[in-house]
């Protein structure tokens, strides 16, 4: 076991790194196992967390495109760009870009089956969905999740800008205010060039301060 997920005496969710070679996938596996064994009532059949903004990482989008290719019916030579346009929400204000999963008019995630109250994209669901736990978390657990999402989103924005350029298209935006996104603002990071969470070490994402807290 490389990551320990547990409840503190104060009933907060906490995360501890036991092995410095732990990857993001180790973190997600540990959270998923903890949720499966500890949530009461269980998550299954509960859609409370599916009505919030779901920020995405580059790997989330690659997973959706790969694992749900047929269902999504993505067309054309740029499936990532098609997915972002048809199933996500790209919001741009100046140089700042936010990319989240698409939602319905009543505010639910567009992948939520509202009749059954289950996720229709369960096998591809995002890092944020997998790591959501509906109890309070410790500061280091919150910060870890936040740093993972921020780095992954930065790489997703980089991918969106690069692929739009390669495709000879203007980057597609659903909402924009004086949009001026630039590749220079989104340098490569530990997510760059990776297509799965088991290829990224947590220590390559975390700040030195957070890493020492987690270990
Ligand atoms: S992707 Fe699935 S788990 Fe995540 S918010 Fe949407 S319906 Fe819920």
Short mmCIF file of N, CA, C and O and ligand atoms in Angstrom, two decimals, residues 46-54 56 64 101-102 108-113 117-126 128-130, ligand 1:
data_model
loop_
_atom_site.label_atom_id
_atom_site.label_comp_id
_atom_site.label_asym_id
_atom_site.label_seq_id
_atom_site.Cartn_x
_atom_site.Cartn_y
_atom_site.Cartn_z
N UNK A 46 -26.60 7.55 -5.08
CA UNK A 46 -26.61 8.93 -4.57
C UNK A 46 -25.97 9.83 -5.63
O UNK A 46 -24.89 9.54 -6.11
N UNK A 47 -26.64 10.90 -6.00
CA UNK A 47 -26.10 11.78 -7.04
C UNK A 47 -25.82 13.19 -6.51
O UNK A 47 -25.73 14.15 -7.25
N UNK A 48 -25.65 13.30 -5.19
CA UNK A 48 -25.45 14.62 -4.57
C UNK A 48 -24.30 15.39 -5.20
O UNK A 48 -24.36 16.60 -5.36
N UNK A 49 -23.21 14.69 -5.54
CA UNK A 49 -22.02 15.40 -6.04
C UNK A 49 -22.06 15.61 -7.55
O UNK A 49 -21.11 16.10 -8.13
N UNK A 50 -23.17 15.23 -8.21
CA UNK A 50 -23.21 15.32 -9.67
C UNK A 50 -23.92 16.58 -10.14
O UNK A 50 -24.33 16.68 -11.30
N UNK A 51 -24.09 17.53 -9.22
CA UNK A 51 -24.78 18.78 -9.55
C UNK A 51 -23.84 19.97 -9.35
O UNK A 51 -24.27 21.10 -9.18
N UNK A 52 -22.55 19.68 -9.34
CA UNK A 52 -21.57 20.75 -9.13
C UNK A 52 -20.66 20.85 -10.34
O UNK A 52 -20.63 19.94 -11.18
N UNK A 53 -19.90 21.93 -10.41
CA UNK A 53 -18.91 22.07 -11.49
C UNK A 53 -17.88 20.96 -11.36
O UNK A 53 -17.38 20.69 -10.27
N UNK A 54 -17.58 20.30 -12.49
CA UNK A 54 -16.59 19.21 -12.48
C UNK A 54 -15.40 19.62 -13.34
O UNK A 54 -15.39 19.41 -14.57
N UNK A 56 -11.85 19.48 -15.19
CA UNK A 56 -11.25 18.31 -15.84
C UNK A 56 -9.73 18.44 -15.96
O UNK A 56 -9.20 19.54 -16.03
N UNK A 64 -12.08 9.80 -21.30
CA UNK A 64 -13.43 9.86 -21.88
C UNK A 64 -13.38 9.50 -23.36
O UNK A 64 -14.19 8.72 -23.85
N UNK A 101 -16.86 19.63 -17.12
CA UNK A 101 -17.80 18.77 -17.83
C UNK A 101 -19.07 19.56 -18.17
O UNK A 101 -19.45 20.47 -17.44
N UNK A 102 -19.70 19.20 -19.26
CA UNK A 102 -20.93 19.86 -19.64
C UNK A 102 -22.05 19.56 -18.65
O UNK A 102 -21.98 18.59 -17.89
N UNK A 108 -27.45 19.64 -13.77
CA UNK A 108 -26.84 18.33 -13.50
C UNK A 108 -25.72 18.06 -14.49
O UNK A 108 -25.73 18.58 -15.61
N UNK A 109 -24.76 17.25 -14.09
CA UNK A 109 -23.73 16.80 -15.02
C UNK A 109 -24.42 16.09 -16.18
O UNK A 109 -25.36 15.32 -15.98
N UNK A 110 -23.95 16.34 -17.39
CA UNK A 110 -24.64 15.76 -18.54
C UNK A 110 -24.46 14.24 -18.61
O UNK A 110 -25.15 13.58 -19.38
N UNK A 111 -23.56 13.69 -17.81
CA UNK A 111 -23.41 12.23 -17.79
C UNK A 111 -24.24 11.57 -16.69
O UNK A 111 -24.18 10.36 -16.50
N UNK A 112 -24.98 12.37 -15.95
CA UNK A 112 -25.81 11.79 -14.88
C UNK A 112 -27.11 11.22 -15.47
O UNK A 112 -27.85 11.94 -16.15
N UNK A 113 -27.37 9.96 -15.18
CA UNK A 113 -28.67 9.37 -15.53
C UNK A 113 -29.61 9.75 -14.38
O UNK A 113 -29.56 9.15 -13.30
N UNK A 117 -30.31 7.74 -11.17
CA UNK A 117 -29.37 8.44 -10.27
C UNK A 117 -28.01 7.75 -10.24
O UNK A 117 -27.43 7.52 -9.18
N UNK A 118 -27.53 7.38 -11.44
CA UNK A 118 -26.20 6.79 -11.53
C UNK A 118 -25.42 7.48 -12.65
O UNK A 118 -26.00 8.13 -13.52
N UNK A 119 -24.12 7.30 -12.60
CA UNK A 119 -23.22 7.91 -13.59
C UNK A 119 -23.18 7.04 -14.84
O UNK A 119 -22.89 5.85 -14.77
N UNK A 120 -23.46 7.66 -15.99
CA UNK A 120 -23.43 6.87 -17.23
C UNK A 120 -22.03 6.79 -17.81
O UNK A 120 -21.82 6.18 -18.85
N UNK A 121 -21.07 7.42 -17.14
CA UNK A 121 -19.69 7.35 -17.63
C UNK A 121 -18.78 6.83 -16.51
O UNK A 121 -17.64 7.27 -16.39
N UNK A 122 -19.31 5.93 -15.71
CA UNK A 122 -18.62 5.52 -14.49
C UNK A 122 -17.17 5.08 -14.73
O UNK A 122 -16.27 5.44 -13.97
N UNK A 123 -16.94 4.30 -15.78
CA UNK A 123 -15.60 3.76 -16.01
C UNK A 123 -14.60 4.83 -16.44
O UNK A 123 -13.40 4.63 -16.36
N UNK A 124 -15.12 5.97 -16.89
CA UNK A 124 -14.21 7.03 -17.35
C UNK A 124 -14.29 8.26 -16.46
O UNK A 124 -13.70 9.28 -16.77
N UNK A 125 -15.00 8.16 -15.34
CA UNK A 125 -15.28 9.39 -14.60
C UNK A 125 -13.99 10.07 -14.11
O UNK A 125 -12.98 9.42 -13.86
N UNK A 126 -14.11 11.37 -13.97
CA UNK A 126 -12.94 12.22 -13.80
C UNK A 126 -12.26 12.05 -12.44
O UNK A 126 -12.82 11.46 -11.51
N UNK A 128 -11.83 14.37 -10.28
CA UNK A 128 -12.66 15.06 -9.28
C UNK A 128 -13.81 14.17 -8.81
O UNK A 128 -14.11 14.11 -7.62
N UNK A 129 -14.43 13.48 -9.74
CA UNK A 129 -15.55 12.58 -9.37
C UNK A 129 -15.03 11.44 -8.49
O UNK A 129 -15.65 11.09 -7.49
N UNK A 130 -13.90 10.85 -8.90
CA UNK A 130 -13.38 9.71 -8.15
C UNK A 130 -12.91 10.08 -6.75
O UNK A 130 -12.93 9.26 -5.84
S1 LIG B 1 -19.20 12.17 -14.47
FE1 LIG B 1 -20.56 10.77 -13.39
S2 LIG B 1 -19.87 10.86 -11.23
FE2 LIG B 1 -19.02 12.65 -12.28
S3 LIG B 1 -20.49 14.30 -11.89
FE3 LIG B 1 -21.01 13.34 -13.88
S4 LIG B 1 -22.55 11.79 -13.41
FE4 LIG B 1 -21.55 12.35 -11.47
#
